Amino acid sequence: MADSLEGKSVAIFLAPMGTEEVEFTDPKEAVEDAGASVDVVGAETGDVETVNGDINPGGSYEVERTFSEVSVEDYDGLVVPGGCVGADQLRADDDAVGFVHDFFETEKPLCVICHGPWTLVEADVVDGRTLTSFHSLETDIRNAGGEWVDEEVVVDEGLVTSRNPDDLDAFCDKVVEEIEEGPHEDRETEDV
């Protein structure tokens, strides 16, 4: 995987609080190790605290660019980590949801783990897709028209999803693989 993403640029979301630390750090490290440049994108620039297991304090990480400062055209891939509180904040942020929707429309790899698929539901891009997530989102995904499956990692035409931190090895491998492959021009998108 070394240098397989050389010249590629990836955005990774970081919520104002409550992002699950390893779901942020592991994918970020994986794409950086593969040669990609990474921008940490959030609602406001500055340092934010992550969590471990949703309730224990994690480390502090810097949001480098805001949703309003970036464009989907700037990136070859997008990663949305989970964490119950963090994902809930992201799905309530119109700019974050708009970015996810617009990124999905580009047909470039969109990689989401754990509670992160809440942003997919809110962005109205789940209908007709097969995906996985933290088990408590199953009903939300089905109600949005998606097919929820209980699998380690699911890839549906460049949409990469995983259930929880236990799936990070498989998730990170697929993130790198899909970003290396590039856009899925056969992905059918619906205008909303």
mmCIF file with all atom_site columns, C-alpha atoms in Angstrom, residues 113-189:
data_model
loop_
_atom_site.group_PDB
_atom_site.id
_atom_site.type_symbol
_atom_site.label_atom_id
_atom_site.label_alt_id
_atom_site.label_comp_id
_atom_site.label_asym_id
_atom_site.label_entity_id
_atom_site.label_seq_id
_atom_site.pdbx_PDB_ins_code
_atom_site.Cartn_x
_atom_site.Cartn_y
_atom_site.Cartn_z
_atom_site.occupancy
_atom_site.B_iso_or_equiv
_atom_site.pdbx_formal_charge
_atom_site.auth_seq_id
_atom_site.auth_comp_id
_atom_site.auth_asym_id
_atom_site.auth_atom_id
_atom_site.pdbx_PDB_model_num
ATOM 1  C CA . ILE A 1 113 ? -17.916 3.867  9.878   1.00 0.00 ? 113 ILE A CA 1
ATOM 2  C CA . CYS A 1 114 ? -20.000 3.123  12.975  1.00 0.00 ? 114 CYS A CA 1
ATOM 3  C CA . HIS A 1 115 ? -22.531 5.936  13.660  1.00 0.00 ? 115 HIS A CA 1
ATOM 4  C CA . GLY A 1 116 ? -21.180 7.930  10.695  1.00 0.00 ? 116 GLY A CA 1
ATOM 5  C CA . PRO A 1 117 ? -23.903 6.614  8.336   1.00 0.00 ? 117 PRO A CA 1
ATOM 6  C CA . TRP A 1 118 ? -26.323 8.968  10.091  1.00 0.00 ? 118 TRP A CA 1
ATOM 7  C CA . THR A 1 119 ? -24.797 11.619 7.811   1.00 0.00 ? 119 THR A CA 1
ATOM 8  C CA . LEU A 1 120 ? -25.614 9.435  4.798   1.00 0.00 ? 120 LEU A CA 1
ATOM 9  C CA . VAL A 1 121 ? -29.239 9.129  5.929   1.00 0.00 ? 121 VAL A CA 1
ATOM 10 C CA . GLU A 1 122 ? -29.473 12.874 6.497   1.00 0.00 ? 122 GLU A CA 1
ATOM 11 C CA . ALA A 1 123 ? -27.852 13.552 3.099   1.00 0.00 ? 123 ALA A CA 1
ATOM 12 C CA . ASP A 1 124 ? -30.521 11.353 1.448   1.00 0.00 ? 124 ASP A CA 1
ATOM 13 C CA . VAL A 1 125 ? -28.033 9.061  -0.319  1.00 0.00 ? 125 VAL A CA 1
ATOM 14 C CA . VAL A 1 126 ? -28.937 5.707  1.279   1.00 0.00 ? 126 VAL A CA 1
ATOM 15 C CA . ASP A 1 127 ? -31.921 4.736  -0.882  1.00 0.00 ? 127 ASP A CA 1
ATOM 16 C CA . GLY A 1 128 ? -31.064 1.652  -2.934  1.00 0.00 ? 128 GLY A CA 1
ATOM 17 C CA . ARG A 1 129 ? -27.647 1.172  -1.292  1.00 0.00 ? 129 ARG A CA 1
ATOM 18 C CA . THR A 1 130 ? -26.355 -1.791 0.674   1.00 0.00 ? 130 THR A CA 1
ATOM 19 C CA . LEU A 1 131 ? -24.392 -0.757 3.750   1.00 0.00 ? 131 LEU A CA 1
ATOM 20 C CA . THR A 1 132 ? -23.560 -1.520 7.325   1.00 0.00 ? 132 THR A CA 1
ATOM 21 C CA . SER A 1 133 ? -23.137 0.563  10.460  1.00 0.00 ? 133 SER A CA 1
ATOM 22 C CA . PHE A 1 134 ? -23.294 0.327  14.220  1.00 0.00 ? 134 PHE A CA 1
ATOM 23 C CA . HIS A 1 135 ? -26.240 -2.001 14.819  1.00 0.00 ? 135 HIS A CA 1
ATOM 24 C CA . SER A 1 136 ? -28.462 0.678  16.370  1.00 0.00 ? 136 SER A CA 1
ATOM 25 C CA . LEU A 1 137 ? -28.660 2.504  13.007  1.00 0.00 ? 137 LEU A CA 1
ATOM 26 C CA . GLU A 1 138 ? -30.215 -0.474 11.207  1.00 0.00 ? 138 GLU A CA 1
ATOM 27 C CA . THR A 1 139 ? -33.768 0.895  11.394  1.00 0.00 ? 139 THR A CA 1
ATOM 28 C CA . ASP A 1 140 ? -32.673 4.400  10.323  1.00 0.00 ? 140 ASP A CA 1
ATOM 29 C CA . ILE A 1 141 ? -30.926 2.970  7.265   1.00 0.00 ? 141 ILE A CA 1
ATOM 30 C CA . ARG A 1 142 ? -33.857 0.726  6.332   1.00 0.00 ? 142 ARG A CA 1
ATOM 31 C CA . ASN A 1 143 ? -36.325 3.593  6.794   1.00 0.00 ? 143 ASN A CA 1
ATOM 32 C CA . ALA A 1 144 ? -34.173 5.670  4.419   1.00 0.00 ? 144 ALA A CA 1
ATOM 33 C CA . GLY A 1 145 ? -34.429 2.948  1.752   1.00 0.00 ? 145 GLY A CA 1
ATOM 34 C CA . GLY A 1 146 ? -31.088 1.248  2.310   1.00 0.00 ? 146 GLY A CA 1
ATOM 35 C CA . GLU A 1 147 ? -30.373 -2.423 2.788   1.00 0.00 ? 147 GLU A CA 1
ATOM 36 C CA . TRP A 1 148 ? -28.574 -2.908 6.113   1.00 0.00 ? 148 TRP A CA 1
ATOM 37 C CA . VAL A 1 149 ? -26.309 -5.944 6.501   1.00 0.00 ? 149 VAL A CA 1
ATOM 38 C CA . ASP A 1 150 ? -24.285 -7.140 9.476   1.00 0.00 ? 150 ASP A CA 1
ATOM 39 C CA . GLU A 1 151 ? -20.842 -7.444 7.870   1.00 0.00 ? 151 GLU A CA 1
ATOM 40 C CA . GLU A 1 152 ? -17.337 -6.247 8.747   1.00 0.00 ? 152 GLU A CA 1
ATOM 41 C CA . VAL A 1 153 ? -17.046 -3.994 5.710   1.00 0.00 ? 153 VAL A CA 1
ATOM 42 C CA . VAL A 1 154 ? -19.423 -3.375 2.817   1.00 0.00 ? 154 VAL A CA 1
ATOM 43 C CA . VAL A 1 155 ? -18.564 -1.718 -0.499  1.00 0.00 ? 155 VAL A CA 1
ATOM 44 C CA . ASP A 1 156 ? -21.370 -0.544 -2.764  1.00 0.00 ? 156 ASP A CA 1
ATOM 45 C CA . GLU A 1 157 ? -19.905 1.194  -5.837  1.00 0.00 ? 157 GLU A CA 1
ATOM 46 C CA . GLY A 1 158 ? -17.352 3.180  -3.847  1.00 0.00 ? 158 GLY A CA 1
ATOM 47 C CA . LEU A 1 159 ? -19.506 3.645  -0.752  1.00 0.00 ? 159 LEU A CA 1
ATOM 48 C CA . VAL A 1 160 ? -17.488 1.930  2.005   1.00 0.00 ? 160 VAL A CA 1
ATOM 49 C CA . THR A 1 161 ? -19.115 1.255  5.385   1.00 0.00 ? 161 THR A CA 1
ATOM 50 C CA . SER A 1 162 ? -18.154 -0.627 8.548   1.00 0.00 ? 162 SER A CA 1
ATOM 51 C CA . ARG A 1 163 ? -19.796 -1.385 11.887  1.00 0.00 ? 163 ARG A CA 1
ATOM 52 C CA . ASN A 1 164 ? -17.429 -0.376 14.695  1.00 0.00 ? 164 ASN A CA 1
ATOM 53 C CA . PRO A 1 165 ? -13.775 -0.063 15.817  1.00 0.00 ? 165 PRO A CA 1
ATOM 54 C CA . ASP A 1 166 ? -13.344 -3.860 15.710  1.00 0.00 ? 166 ASP A CA 1
ATOM 55 C CA . ASP A 1 167 ? -13.679 -3.595 11.909  1.00 0.00 ? 167 ASP A CA 1
ATOM 56 C CA . LEU A 1 168 ? -11.014 -0.912 11.452  1.00 0.00 ? 168 LEU A CA 1
ATOM 57 C CA . ASP A 1 169 ? -8.370  -3.126 9.813   1.00 0.00 ? 169 ASP A CA 1
ATOM 58 C CA . ALA A 1 170 ? -10.761 -4.238 7.074   1.00 0.00 ? 170 ALA A CA 1
ATOM 59 C CA . PHE A 1 171 ? -12.267 -0.746 6.806   1.00 0.00 ? 171 PHE A CA 1
ATOM 60 C CA . CYS A 1 172 ? -8.892  0.963  6.409   1.00 0.00 ? 172 CYS A CA 1
ATOM 61 C CA . ASP A 1 173 ? -7.764  -1.554 3.782   1.00 0.00 ? 173 ASP A CA 1
ATOM 62 C CA . LYS A 1 174 ? -10.926 -0.913 1.754   1.00 0.00 ? 174 LYS A CA 1
ATOM 63 C CA . VAL A 1 175 ? -10.641 2.865  2.185   1.00 0.00 ? 175 VAL A CA 1
ATOM 64 C CA . VAL A 1 176 ? -7.170  2.815  0.643   1.00 0.00 ? 176 VAL A CA 1
ATOM 65 C CA . GLU A 1 177 ? -8.207  0.362  -2.073  1.00 0.00 ? 177 GLU A CA 1
ATOM 66 C CA . GLU A 1 178 ? -11.287 2.338  -3.127  1.00 0.00 ? 178 GLU A CA 1
ATOM 67 C CA . ILE A 1 179 ? -9.506  5.701  -3.148  1.00 0.00 ? 179 ILE A CA 1
ATOM 68 C CA . GLU A 1 180 ? -6.744  4.147  -5.253  1.00 0.00 ? 180 GLU A CA 1
ATOM 69 C CA . GLU A 1 181 ? -9.386  2.878  -7.732  1.00 0.00 ? 181 GLU A CA 1
ATOM 70 C CA . GLY A 1 182 ? -10.978 6.324  -7.969  1.00 0.00 ? 182 GLY A CA 1
ATOM 71 C CA . PRO A 1 183 ? -14.497 7.380  -8.972  1.00 0.00 ? 183 PRO A CA 1
ATOM 72 C CA . HIS A 1 184 ? -17.180 4.789  -9.629  1.00 0.00 ? 184 HIS A CA 1
ATOM 73 C CA . GLU A 1 185 ? -18.717 6.235  -12.733 1.00 0.00 ? 185 GLU A CA 1
ATOM 74 C CA . ASP A 1 186 ? -21.267 3.438  -12.845 1.00 0.00 ? 186 ASP A CA 1
ATOM 75 C CA . ARG A 1 187 ? -22.733 4.542  -9.502  1.00 0.00 ? 187 ARG A CA 1
ATOM 76 C CA . GLU A 1 188 ? -26.324 5.472  -10.065 1.00 0.00 ? 188 GLU A CA 1
ATOM 77 C CA . THR A 1 189 ? -27.249 8.650  -8.244  1.00 0.00 ? 189 THR A CA 1
#
